[in-house]
Structure formats: C-alpha cells, structure tokens
C-alpha cells in the first residue's frame, strides 16, 4: 500500500463513518465530512498535538470545527484516534437523546470537543480567543509549558457570517500567528452554489486584515501538509483556502447542495462504496486502517511525556499557580480581600455610579486575582473596566491584562468564550448594555457551555440620559434573564456591586452579566455583613416592624426610588418593606420557604424597574402594580426622563396609596 493509498483509506474511514451515522440517524450532514476528510486526515495524523489518553492536557493544540453541522467529521476522528468517550456505539447513536454525539458538537458531551459549534462563525470567534489565551499564557508561564497552535476548520457559512469579520480583523491586528484557519472552500451552501449569494474574494479579505493566505487542493495530502507547514512558520495568522468537493465520492450528489444536510440514501451509498473502493459493511473500519488511526493517536505521546517532564522541572510556585488557574480555582486570598473592602464600604458609605463602583471593586479583585483579563469594546472610559493592574495587550506584547477589543462586541464575546474554554484565564469585558444584543449569540453559547465569562454592561437604562432611545435598554433585562444558566445582575449600590462581582467570579459553571449605571447611586447597605446578600437573588433591604401593607420590589438604580418611597410611606403611617432584587436567577434557586418569605403577604405589591414589566409578575402577581417602562425611552437629562416616564418616588407612593384606598 502506498502512502497515498493509506491516506485515502484513512480518509475514507472518516467518510463512511459519517455516511453511515447520518444514514442510521436519518438526519445530519454528510457532505462536509466527506469533503474535508483529506484535510482532517493530514492535520490529525501529521500535525495536531494531542493525547487521546489525556484529552485535557493543557498544552494540546486546539482544533475547532467551526462548521459545526459537520459534527460527524469530529466524532469519527475522535473514535478513530482512540478517545474513550467516542466509542463506535456512540457513533451509532448519533443525534439521539443522551448520546455524546449530538447533532452539533457540544462542549462537555465528551472529551475532545473543544467548544460548542453550530451557529456558524462562532467557532472562528472562539478560536481567536483560544489563540489569544495561548499568547497570554506563554508570557506568564513560558514556552516550556505553553506552546500550541489553534486550528479551525471553517465553511463558507462561517466566512459569510458578520462575526467572521470581527474575529479575523482582531486576529490579524494582534498577529496571532499560531492561529491557522482552514477554509473548506467547496462553493456550496444550503441554497445551492455560494456564487448565487456571495462573490467575496476571501483571501483578499483576510490579507487586507493582516493574514497570511494560501490556497491548496483540499484533496491533495501533500499540498495540504505543505500549506500547514508554511502556516506554522508564519509571523501572522494563516488562512488556507482548501478547494474541496462537498460529498466527495458520492457519484450523483457530490459537488451539490443535495449532500449538504441529508442522508445519502441506500443507493447513493452503494455507489459511493464502489466509487471509493470501500467494500465494507456499515460502521466497519478494516483493522489495518483502524490500527493506522490508533497509531496516529499515539503520535504525540512522547511530546506529552516531554511536557510532563518540563512541568515537573518547573519551580513549585509556577506549577501550583499553573494548576490552580487551569482548575479555575480562585486564589486563597480572594475572600479576605473582598470582605476587607466590604468593611471599608460599610464605613465610608460612598455615593457613586455602579460602573464606577465596579471599577473600584475590580481594582481590589485584579490585585489578588492575576488571571483576570479585562477589556472593552472601545468603551474603556465608559465601562470602567481598566484598573491600574491591567496594561494593554499589544501585537508585540502579551504581558498585559487588558484587551482593547475595538468596536467588535460579537467578536469580543466569542473570543472571551474561547479564552475561558482554553483555560487558565478569567475573561471579563465591557460594553453598553444596549449592545448585549450584538453579542447575544455568544453569551448564549457561554451559558450553554457553562463557561465563566463576565460581561460588564454599563449605561443600563434611561438613566444614561441624553444618548436617547437607541442607547437606552428597555427590554434587555428581560431578554438576558430569559437565557438559561446566565446570571444577570443589576446591583443597587457599591456593596451589591462587590457582592455581584464576587458571585460572578465564584461561579465556575456559567457566565454573568453585570448591568451597571452611568448615574450616581447612594450606598444603601448601612452596615457590614459578612454574608453575601446578593447570593440569594432577592432579599429584604428595609423591613417593617408591623405587618407591611406594601412591599416594593426593585433592582439596580430603582432600589433608591423604592427606599425613598418607603420613607414617605412610613411618614404617612403606612407600613412598607423594600426588597432588593439583584438577580432573578439566584432568587429562583432559593428554597420555597425563603422565596415565600421574601415575597411576603402584603396586600399591595409594587415593582419598580426602568425596563419592561416582563418577569416581575413572579414577585408582584398579575394584579401587582408596576412602575417602569412601557416602550422606548427618549433623549434628555436623566432626572427629567425619570419624571417623564413616571418612574419616581411620588409615582410609587401614589400607586401604593391608591391601592390601599388611603
Ligand atoms: C448562524 C447560522 N445561520 C444559519 C445556520 C444554518 N446552516 C447550517 S449549515 C448552513 C450552510 C453552510 O454552508 P457551508 O458552510 O458552505 O457548509 P457546507 O455546505 O459546505 O457543509 C446553514 C445556513 C447556522 N447553522 N448558523
């Protein structure tokens, strides 16, 4: 058997596993695995550094299948290479409930899947973050411990998505030369030929953003290998445009959209077996080919051993720190630093915008948590995410801790996911809350993958004032509260801001959004409590000695209004209590007794929030009173806007009295 024969048979093993699994599931995407099998075979058997017996080895190369619909390519590879999570039975269970082999690769379903992909372009964005993370970690731990590539397989769809532009221009700017993107350039998407909808010169586009670009025949193993070698030596990120035929080998459907996303069908499969000279049963991989793949799986075992030796030789402090950061544990000094600062705040009672409060808190955090990597989408001075500890990262210097992401919210959020997935870092960054919409798909994926990324989102309501309705979030609180496993925080003062930061950092299993104000807010917590009250999601901030006739629920900046209304009601002899609600999600996680206690039995329940009502009925009931927004905001000084939209102490008092008939 010549080398070429062997290569082709190994690639055919991928093709037929994909064909057979899609056929058995009666759904899936055979076209991409069939077309990209040659690329994958070259990459995984000659270049990729990985160890199937230790899939989470920190210094492995990362492989991201950005074109997630081609999931069977990845599952076939993982099986063939000997990853224990991906057995033949798992492949036979493709797309079934509870299998590791979901329709699209899902992070956490099995070791070997580096990220969840499917929403096109996201993988490319993640990979940029992984490549950034690698450079950052090299600066911190040295090349002996950190020295790996990030490879991406992207399709036409990934490159058509807008996020690709943000991702590639950031990567080009930062000169991420260990990022290698292979474009499965098959000219086909779902509606037919790509040329019916797109005529971009992709290589020119990448080159214009500072990439090295190459083009190869994606079915020629030697040409693919030569291109990867060139890419590895580049001082810039590389795009390899690999011309392929979608559904390679299918006699009638290859090269057409018909093979993109449906089973080939028995007849076409027979034809493909003949055309590719693969006379084997479904799911049967001849033993010599399986052996060849398993041997390929052992390729980096020595590299892994060498790495382990270098790690063992490193000084004890570096080893412990490397392991701690990769486990995602916070430093032992963290809690004390938080509590010391909390005591200081209780003494000083500062009045400040929660965005400023966040900066003050971050200054404390960044001093004791060296693995935070800050940033902002060109709003550093507004988001207050930069602290004295965080010098900017530049194309030539990755020793810093602050990334100027540019006006690229979507690319930023996807890169943050990639950094978190890479491990060893806690990415946080800033933007305007209104533009959470611009990064929502990536935030959703962070939630789905359970990744600790922290979004500081400032200018969180009409309280931002003159910039007007285009910039004033109204439905965004509800929209973010709707994402499962995302914790959305709206702290009411600096102490709550501190507590919400603490909770965000301590939550290793999901992302957080901190919605923060532009306008000043007074300190509402009057005394020091070691307990993190925000951890309960909602808590009684001001209680009433008598049975309360009125309970006012509020979040963020509107807790001040609730407290003022409480004062006036008290003066009028009406017993009232105030509940601060920094997080709906954390409240829902409390015991039924606690929730019932906090909601209480006041005959009048009022919620105050400068957003839409959606979600508040949980607290106030269908018949509760809501003081908030009904539509878009307006441009004007913020205090006047609160008057204009009737979100005031007087409005709360009036509705309370009206309901009580007082
Ligand atoms: C953001 C997003 N939009 C739409 C889709 C649905 N979709 C899945 S694959 C695909 C076409 C992709 O074409 P290409 O990348 O060329 O893949 P190929 O046909 O080569 O398999 C589309 C539109 C998606 N998965 N993600």
XYZ file of C-alpha atoms and ligand atoms in Angstrom:
688
model
C 0.000 0.000 0.000
C 1.490 3.369 -0.986
C 1.383 6.339 1.345
C -1.290 7.853 -0.849
C -3.398 4.681 -0.728
C -3.068 4.599 3.014
C -4.029 8.252 3.294
C -7.054 7.720 1.102
C -8.252 4.709 3.024
C -7.833 6.550 6.310
C -9.801 9.478 4.932
C -12.435 7.087 3.609
C -12.862 5.688 7.102
C -13.996 9.165 8.177
C -16.228 9.484 5.132
C -18.037 6.215 5.668
C -18.467 6.588 9.404
C -20.123 9.921 8.666
C -22.222 8.475 5.866
C -23.321 5.518 7.985
C -24.093 7.513 11.113
C -26.155 10.069 9.199
C -27.976 7.297 7.396
C -28.773 5.493 10.637
C -29.934 8.681 12.372
C -31.927 9.571 9.267
C -30.609 13.092 9.668
C -27.351 15.000 9.642
C -24.753 16.463 7.336
C -22.573 14.014 5.400
C -21.291 16.496 2.810
C -18.729 18.304 4.915
C -17.077 15.249 6.494
C -16.824 13.623 3.068
C -15.334 16.768 1.555
C -12.986 17.664 4.396
C -11.801 14.132 5.243
C -8.483 14.582 3.449
C -7.751 17.819 5.277
C -8.648 16.275 8.619
C -6.548 13.183 7.969
C -3.458 15.242 7.187
C -3.988 17.574 10.125
C -4.650 14.889 12.724
C -2.086 12.349 11.552
C 0.805 14.706 10.854
C 0.382 17.966 12.722
C -2.082 18.177 15.566
C -0.501 17.727 19.008
C -2.888 15.874 21.290
C -3.096 12.834 23.519
C -6.335 10.832 23.456
C -5.420 9.313 26.830
C -5.157 12.801 28.307
C -7.612 14.873 26.313
C -7.384 17.897 28.599
C -3.596 18.192 28.542
C -3.182 21.956 28.890
C -0.628 22.298 26.097
C -2.523 20.348 23.437
C -3.207 22.001 20.110
C -6.808 23.137 19.883
C -8.975 22.034 16.978
C -12.221 23.898 16.419
C -14.799 22.622 13.965
C -16.408 25.974 13.306
C -18.690 24.419 10.699
C -20.421 22.505 13.484
C -23.004 20.877 11.237
C -20.159 18.671 10.050
C -20.052 17.145 13.546
C -19.618 13.609 12.243
C -16.181 14.631 10.997
C -15.140 15.336 14.574
C -16.872 12.327 16.111
C -15.327 9.999 13.518
C -11.882 11.407 14.198
C -12.242 11.084 17.952
C -13.377 7.478 17.622
C -10.667 6.551 15.155
C -7.943 8.178 17.252
C -8.995 6.307 20.373
C -10.699 8.927 22.565
C -12.546 6.776 25.061
C -15.648 8.963 25.168
C -16.285 8.297 21.478
C -16.950 4.608 21.006
C -18.450 3.049 17.915
C -21.719 2.749 19.828
C -21.706 6.493 20.371
C -21.333 6.979 16.635
C -24.224 4.598 16.060
C -26.261 6.756 18.431
C -25.585 9.931 16.506
C -28.191 12.610 17.219
C -30.049 10.525 19.823
C -31.066 11.787 23.252
C -28.334 11.273 25.831
C -25.604 10.391 23.338
C -22.291 12.218 23.292
C -22.760 12.641 19.572
C -25.331 15.425 19.453
C -26.415 16.974 16.182
C -23.773 19.653 16.613
C -20.627 19.249 18.750
C -21.437 20.166 22.320
C -18.757 21.118 24.773
C -18.909 18.842 27.797
C -20.531 15.925 25.998
C -17.213 14.209 25.624
C -13.523 14.949 25.980
C -12.117 16.043 22.646
C -14.837 18.563 21.832
C -13.156 21.910 22.451
C -16.226 24.099 22.018
C -19.857 24.005 21.058
C -20.362 24.940 17.438
C -23.292 25.045 15.078
C -24.178 28.726 14.969
C -21.882 29.480 12.059
C -18.881 31.696 12.668
C -18.860 31.236 16.443
C -16.087 28.653 16.331
C -13.887 31.040 14.417
C -14.542 33.665 17.090
C -13.773 31.155 19.870
C -10.548 30.151 18.169
C -9.350 33.749 18.140
C -9.859 33.776 21.911
C -8.006 30.468 22.285
C -5.087 31.822 20.282
C -5.065 34.995 22.399
C -5.124 32.850 25.527
C -2.147 30.863 24.304
C -0.098 34.003 23.774
C -1.096 35.370 27.170
C -0.148 32.133 28.912
C 3.226 31.954 27.146
C 4.055 35.315 28.701
C 3.045 34.076 32.120
C 4.431 30.545 32.149
C 6.994 30.411 29.346
C 7.304 28.331 26.188
C 8.327 25.241 28.099
C 4.790 24.937 29.404
C 2.724 26.726 26.781
C 3.398 26.334 23.082
C 0.498 25.209 20.946
C -1.421 26.006 17.811
C -5.120 26.649 17.317
C -6.592 25.137 14.163
C -10.017 25.878 12.759
C -12.000 24.202 10.050
C -14.466 26.773 8.746
C -17.009 26.593 5.958
C -18.409 29.119 3.528
C -21.159 29.858 6.016
C -18.680 30.735 8.788
C -16.988 33.175 6.441
C -20.253 34.752 5.311
C -21.358 35.489 8.868
C -20.596 39.004 10.094
C -18.820 37.689 13.166
C -16.072 36.381 10.923
C -15.057 39.936 10.085
C -14.752 40.946 13.721
C -12.859 37.772 14.543
C -10.434 37.877 11.667
C -9.637 41.569 11.917
C -8.907 41.215 15.638
C -6.699 38.180 14.976
C -4.894 39.945 12.153
C -4.318 43.028 14.243
C -2.945 41.020 17.162
C -0.755 38.994 14.784
C -1.969 35.676 16.193
C 0.462 33.661 14.124
C -0.388 30.373 15.807
C -3.944 30.555 14.570
C -4.442 28.530 11.399
C -7.822 28.567 9.694
C -8.542 26.012 7.021
C -11.452 27.037 4.864
C -13.405 24.181 3.364
C -13.818 26.030 0.091
C -16.427 23.838 -1.579
C -18.524 26.600 -3.086
C -21.756 25.056 -1.799
C -24.153 26.027 0.970
C -27.787 25.095 1.537
C -29.447 27.155 -1.160
C -27.014 25.930 -3.789
C -23.803 27.418 -5.105
C -22.234 30.086 -2.914
C -21.879 32.216 -6.039
C -25.626 32.860 -6.069
C -25.196 34.912 -2.935
C -21.583 35.848 -2.354
C -18.687 36.896 -4.531
C -16.187 37.947 -1.894
C -12.542 37.319 -2.604
C -11.976 35.713 0.782
C -8.226 35.529 0.504
C -8.064 39.222 -0.308
C -10.357 39.952 2.628
C -8.139 38.074 5.060
C -4.980 39.521 3.537
C -6.401 43.016 3.979
C -6.666 42.322 7.703
C -3.087 41.215 8.044
C -3.348 37.472 7.408
C -1.047 35.188 5.548
C -3.144 33.402 2.917
C -2.531 30.198 0.994
C -4.620 28.106 -1.328
C -4.438 24.383 -1.935
C -6.260 21.479 -3.465
C -8.055 20.149 -0.396
C -7.878 16.593 -1.696
C -4.106 16.557 -2.194
C -2.499 15.420 1.053
C 0.980 16.588 0.178
C -0.226 20.044 -0.780
C -2.274 20.284 2.420
C 0.732 19.262 4.511
C 2.980 21.758 2.760
C 0.467 24.534 3.384
C 0.166 23.697 7.084
C 3.946 23.680 7.388
C 4.071 27.119 5.799
C 1.303 28.348 8.057
C 3.139 27.143 11.140
C 6.155 29.207 10.171
C 4.189 32.388 9.509
C 4.512 35.539 11.580
C 0.794 36.184 11.010
C -2.371 34.131 11.313
C -2.956 31.999 8.240
C -5.954 31.240 6.086
C -5.580 28.111 3.993
C -8.235 28.119 1.310
C -8.659 24.431 0.569
C -10.673 23.680 -2.558
C -12.802 20.663 -1.903
C -15.777 18.832 -3.321
C -18.678 18.600 -0.907
C -19.787 14.973 -0.587
C -16.549 13.782 -2.215
C -17.065 10.316 -3.676
C -20.844 10.321 -3.990
C -21.433 9.536 -7.662
C -24.515 11.682 -8.219
C -24.662 14.103 -5.316
C -21.028 15.182 -4.841
C -20.493 18.846 -5.548
C -24.152 19.710 -4.963
C -26.241 21.098 -2.123
C -28.090 17.747 -2.021
C -25.310 16.249 0.035
C -25.047 19.126 2.499
C -27.643 18.158 5.061
C -29.451 14.924 4.309
C -28.660 11.225 4.338
C -27.298 9.977 1.047
C -29.823 7.139 0.747
C -29.074 3.442 0.225
C -28.488 3.625 -3.496
C -26.112 6.588 -3.384
C -24.235 4.967 -0.528
C -23.712 1.831 -2.611
C -22.459 3.996 -5.451
C -20.086 5.773 -3.100
C -18.742 2.470 -1.763
C -17.970 1.435 -5.309
C -16.511 4.781 -6.332
C -14.206 4.941 -3.308
C -13.476 1.220 -3.333
C -14.777 0.696 0.193
C -16.380 -2.735 0.196
C -17.077 -2.768 3.944
C -20.270 -3.024 5.956
C -21.827 -0.011 7.622
C -19.697 1.175 10.571
C -16.979 -1.334 9.707
C -13.452 0.009 9.648
C -10.925 -2.564 8.419
C -8.456 -3.431 11.162
C -5.344 -2.212 9.359
C -6.956 1.214 8.910
C -8.227 1.367 12.467
C -4.711 0.414 13.607
C -3.218 3.164 11.478
C -5.562 5.679 13.091
C -4.852 4.383 16.590
C -1.124 4.682 15.896
C -1.737 8.256 14.772
C -3.470 8.763 18.110
C -0.216 7.865 19.857
C 1.816 10.312 17.793
C 2.111 12.988 20.482
C 2.524 10.646 23.447
C 6.231 11.421 23.583
C 5.599 15.158 23.279
C 3.201 14.859 26.186
C 5.783 12.956 28.261
C 8.392 15.586 27.453
C 5.968 18.283 28.515
C 5.269 16.466 31.762
C 8.977 16.328 32.457
C 9.363 20.037 31.788
C 6.394 20.681 34.040
C 7.920 18.550 36.810
C 11.153 20.502 36.446
C 9.418 23.883 36.799
C 9.617 25.608 40.156
C 6.984 24.646 42.698
C 5.314 28.024 42.695
C 4.811 28.121 38.916
C 3.500 24.570 38.961
C 0.994 25.289 41.694
C -0.122 28.514 40.065
C -0.455 26.899 36.616
C -2.568 24.126 38.073
C -4.715 26.423 40.182
C -5.521 28.678 37.256
C -6.263 25.745 34.978
C -8.574 24.229 37.567
C -10.312 27.587 37.680
C -9.969 27.978 41.443
C -9.675 31.487 42.825
C -6.617 32.379 44.919
C -6.864 31.745 48.663
C -6.569 35.487 49.309
C -9.692 36.337 47.330
C -12.381 36.116 50.002
C -10.457 38.124 52.554
C -9.778 40.889 50.050
C -13.491 41.068 49.236
C -14.538 41.174 52.883
C -11.933 43.775 53.842
C -13.201 46.027 51.101
C -16.784 45.401 52.093
C -15.983 46.586 55.633
C -14.415 49.721 54.250
C -17.511 50.424 52.155
C -19.772 49.997 55.176
C -17.679 52.630 56.964
C -17.383 55.062 54.107
C -20.850 54.769 52.526
C -19.740 56.162 49.160
C -22.139 57.536 46.587
C -21.152 56.569 43.054
C -22.411 55.126 39.790
C -22.274 51.336 39.822
C -19.956 51.453 36.796
C -17.501 53.430 38.954
C -18.220 51.088 41.836
C -17.318 48.193 39.560
C -14.004 49.838 38.725
C -13.253 50.298 42.416
C -14.160 46.676 43.107
C -12.127 45.458 40.137
C -9.130 47.331 41.428
C -9.344 45.200 44.561
C -10.031 41.993 42.611
C -7.335 42.458 39.996
C -4.765 42.875 42.738
C -5.436 39.402 44.119
C -6.708 37.506 41.046
C -3.905 37.658 38.475
C -5.749 35.519 35.914
C -8.426 38.091 35.080
C -8.123 39.505 31.572
C -10.084 42.709 31.160
C -11.228 44.577 28.131
C -13.828 46.668 26.454
C -15.373 47.089 23.030
C -13.933 50.583 22.604
C -15.726 51.966 25.655
C -12.992 51.726 28.246
C -13.650 55.151 29.738
C -17.388 54.455 29.922
C -17.314 50.860 31.137
C -14.592 51.483 33.718
C -13.127 48.028 33.163
C -9.485 49.074 33.191
C -7.668 49.162 36.504
C -4.072 50.132 37.339
C -3.024 46.459 37.236
C -4.108 45.930 33.648
C -1.724 47.144 30.990
C -2.937 46.828 27.397
C -2.112 43.772 25.333
C -0.487 44.767 22.039
C 0.504 42.767 18.935
C 4.065 42.632 20.231
C 3.443 42.402 23.958
C 1.073 39.947 25.589
C 2.306 40.515 29.122
C -0.606 42.903 29.733
C -4.041 42.090 31.080
C -6.296 44.379 29.100
C -7.613 43.893 25.593
C -8.832 46.782 23.527
C -11.299 44.686 21.540
C -12.263 47.567 19.275
C -15.848 48.115 18.159
C -16.452 44.382 17.921
C -18.942 43.277 20.584
C -19.778 39.992 18.910
C -16.183 39.078 18.178
C -15.258 40.075 21.720
C -17.888 37.876 23.345
C -16.941 34.900 21.154
C -13.243 35.422 21.886
C -13.980 35.601 25.608
C -15.678 32.205 25.341
C -12.587 30.854 23.622
C -10.324 32.235 26.346
C -12.450 30.667 29.064
C -12.537 27.352 27.187
C -8.789 27.434 26.736
C -8.424 27.554 30.499
C -6.206 29.411 32.901
C -7.852 32.779 32.441
C -10.982 34.613 33.568
C -12.062 36.954 30.816
C -14.204 39.954 31.661
C -15.001 42.866 29.443
C -17.140 45.844 28.866
C -19.784 47.221 26.562
C -23.026 49.146 26.670
C -25.942 47.028 27.900
C -27.960 48.027 24.840
C -25.392 46.209 22.699
C -25.817 42.986 24.593
C -27.934 42.298 21.522
C -24.773 42.466 19.443
C -23.138 39.710 21.469
C -26.156 37.712 22.487
C -25.396 34.611 20.362
C -22.019 34.241 22.058
C -23.409 34.936 25.523
C -25.996 32.244 24.905
C -23.270 29.781 23.955
C -21.257 30.669 27.065
C -24.362 29.792 29.059
C -24.916 26.557 27.136
C -21.283 25.566 27.609
C -21.176 26.636 31.261
C -18.251 28.996 30.802
C -17.169 31.634 33.287
C -17.091 34.832 31.272
C -18.133 38.098 32.846
C -19.722 40.903 30.872
C -19.690 44.350 32.410
C -22.523 46.177 30.679
C -22.931 49.775 31.609
C -25.414 52.531 30.771
C -28.156 50.181 31.789
C -31.352 52.250 31.402
C -32.925 55.620 30.613
C -30.593 56.703 33.421
C -27.919 57.166 30.752
C -29.846 60.239 29.648
C -29.139 62.259 26.546
C -27.927 59.498 24.223
C -31.575 58.611 23.887
C -33.662 55.572 22.978
C -31.131 53.980 20.637
C -28.870 53.592 23.651
C -31.370 53.011 26.440
C -32.026 49.370 27.307
C -35.711 48.663 27.905
C -36.339 45.010 27.068
C -32.770 43.903 27.711
C -33.120 42.910 31.347
C -35.952 40.564 30.424
C -34.113 39.312 27.358
C -30.995 38.448 29.340
C -32.964 36.966 32.245
C -34.503 34.669 29.637
C -31.200 32.930 28.831
C -30.864 29.732 30.895
C -27.710 29.436 33.019
C -26.810 33.095 32.567
C -26.781 35.084 35.786
C -27.965 38.600 35.131
C -27.105 41.039 37.922
C -28.408 44.519 38.453
C -26.736 45.761 41.646
C -28.210 48.712 43.541
C -25.104 50.216 45.134
C -21.404 49.661 45.571
C -21.756 46.897 48.156
C -24.129 44.981 45.914
C -21.713 45.577 43.039
C -18.952 43.996 45.103
C -21.160 41.052 46.011
C -22.233 40.536 42.396
C -18.612 40.576 41.251
C -17.796 38.018 43.920
C -20.636 35.780 42.747
C -19.639 36.128 39.098
C -16.084 35.088 39.849
C -17.100 32.243 42.125
C -19.479 30.781 39.559
C -17.265 28.453 37.541
C -20.240 26.971 35.728
C -21.713 29.851 33.806
C -21.462 33.384 32.500
C -22.599 36.550 34.235
C -23.750 39.951 33.071
C -23.384 42.918 35.404
C -25.782 45.709 34.391
C -24.387 48.950 35.761
C -25.453 52.557 35.867
C -23.998 55.679 34.416
C -25.700 57.808 37.097
C -24.645 58.092 40.724
C -26.316 55.988 43.399
C -26.091 56.242 47.190
C -24.913 53.421 49.425
C -27.997 51.542 50.573
C -26.326 48.901 52.736
C -25.745 50.612 56.008
C -23.802 48.022 57.940
C -21.195 45.365 57.287
C -22.479 41.839 56.849
C -20.129 39.014 56.009
C -22.970 37.232 54.225
C -23.340 37.874 50.529
C -26.980 39.000 50.380
C -26.963 39.157 46.574
C -26.309 35.396 46.555
C -29.973 34.989 47.483
C -31.017 36.890 44.370
C -33.516 38.994 46.318
C -33.546 39.992 49.959
C -35.357 42.319 52.315
C -33.330 45.508 52.336
C -35.709 47.506 54.537
C -38.106 45.611 56.749
C -41.197 46.815 58.509
C -41.889 46.291 62.190
C -45.585 45.851 61.654
C -47.212 43.672 59.035
C -46.331 45.508 55.859
C -49.240 46.856 53.875
C -46.924 47.459 50.954
C -43.886 45.626 49.584
C -41.793 47.385 46.991
C -39.508 45.243 44.828
C -36.807 46.925 42.783
C -33.463 46.314 41.121
C -30.410 48.444 40.455
C -30.892 52.187 40.348
C -34.574 51.893 41.178
C -33.878 50.495 44.651
C -33.049 54.061 45.655
C -36.510 55.134 44.484
C -38.055 52.261 46.406
C -36.177 53.301 49.555
C -37.319 56.903 49.204
C -40.910 55.784 48.686
C -40.589 53.630 51.784
C -39.541 56.694 53.785
C -42.513 58.691 52.621
C -44.972 55.857 53.219
C -43.594 55.433 56.733
C -44.073 59.104 57.410
C -47.670 58.687 56.256
C -48.079 55.827 58.728
C -48.122 53.077 56.097
C -46.029 50.041 56.954
C -43.874 49.052 53.988
C -40.854 46.947 53.166
C -38.318 47.109 50.356
C -36.905 44.078 48.597
C -33.770 44.486 46.515
C -33.695 42.076 43.568
C -30.193 41.946 42.099
C -30.744 38.612 40.325
C -33.910 36.767 39.325
C -31.959 33.573 38.643
C -30.329 33.341 42.050
C -33.666 34.059 43.702
C -35.285 31.162 41.853
C -32.550 28.872 43.169
C -33.515 29.527 46.826
C -35.752 27.325 48.952
C -39.519 27.668 48.615
C -39.697 28.932 52.189
C -37.166 31.645 51.575
C -38.891 32.746 48.396
C -42.279 32.852 50.070
C -40.783 34.864 52.930
C -39.216 37.444 50.665
C -42.295 37.828 48.506
C -44.374 38.120 51.650
C -48.088 38.689 52.062
C -48.503 42.442 51.724
C -51.855 43.249 50.144
C -50.112 45.729 47.863
C -47.072 44.666 45.875
C -45.244 47.075 43.623
C -42.213 46.532 41.366
C -40.025 49.387 40.209
C -37.585 48.909 37.360
C -36.636 51.151 34.445
C -37.388 48.376 31.979
C -40.435 46.456 30.768
C -42.671 44.550 33.160
C -41.943 41.100 31.774
C -40.834 38.792 34.583
C -41.948 40.940 37.517
C -45.322 39.245 37.907
C -43.305 36.476 39.606
C -42.897 38.904 42.519
C -45.995 41.088 42.412
C -48.549 38.755 40.828
C -50.737 39.536 37.832
C -52.531 42.147 39.824
C -49.448 43.854 41.224
C -48.511 47.394 40.303
C -45.546 48.007 38.034
C -43.721 51.309 37.824
C -41.415 51.133 34.844
C -41.199 51.440 31.071
C -43.873 50.563 28.531
C -41.961 51.413 25.381
C -38.763 53.004 24.182
C -37.020 55.790 26.093
C -36.168 59.293 24.947
C -33.294 61.710 24.728
C -32.946 64.132 27.633
C -31.322 64.757 31.007
C -31.787 61.628 33.055
C -33.617 63.092 36.023
C -36.145 64.617 33.640
C -36.514 61.261 31.893
C -37.389 59.543 35.154
C -40.052 62.253 35.696
C -41.223 61.994 32.095
C -41.722 58.238 32.285
C -43.162 58.427 35.781
C -40.534 56.277 37.472
C -40.368 58.288 40.680
C -40.831 58.060 44.406
C -44.059 60.039 44.054
C -45.429 57.600 41.494
C -44.690 54.655 43.771
C -46.255 56.372 46.772
C -49.294 57.380 44.737
C -49.926 53.873 43.444
C -49.467 52.444 46.942
C -51.976 54.862 48.432
C -54.421 54.385 45.594
C -54.323 50.607 46.021
C -54.764 50.914 49.759
C -57.589 53.384 49.276
C -55.651 55.683 51.591
C -25.754 31.444 12.284
C -26.282 30.303 11.470
N -27.138 30.560 10.483
C -27.666 29.546 9.760
C -27.344 28.259 10.045
C -27.978 27.106 9.274
N -26.948 26.500 8.392
C -26.298 25.399 8.745
S -25.156 24.924 7.621
C -25.581 26.207 6.600
C -24.884 26.383 5.281
C -23.428 26.411 5.473
O -22.762 26.276 4.274
P -21.243 25.835 4.295
O -20.545 26.487 5.418
O -20.717 26.045 2.945
O -21.308 24.303 4.659
P -21.292 23.091 3.640
O -22.464 23.255 2.733
O -20.017 23.161 2.932
O -21.440 21.890 4.515
C -26.586 26.969 7.166
C -27.169 28.162 6.530
C -26.448 28.033 11.108
N -26.095 26.812 11.478
N -25.913 29.074 11.775
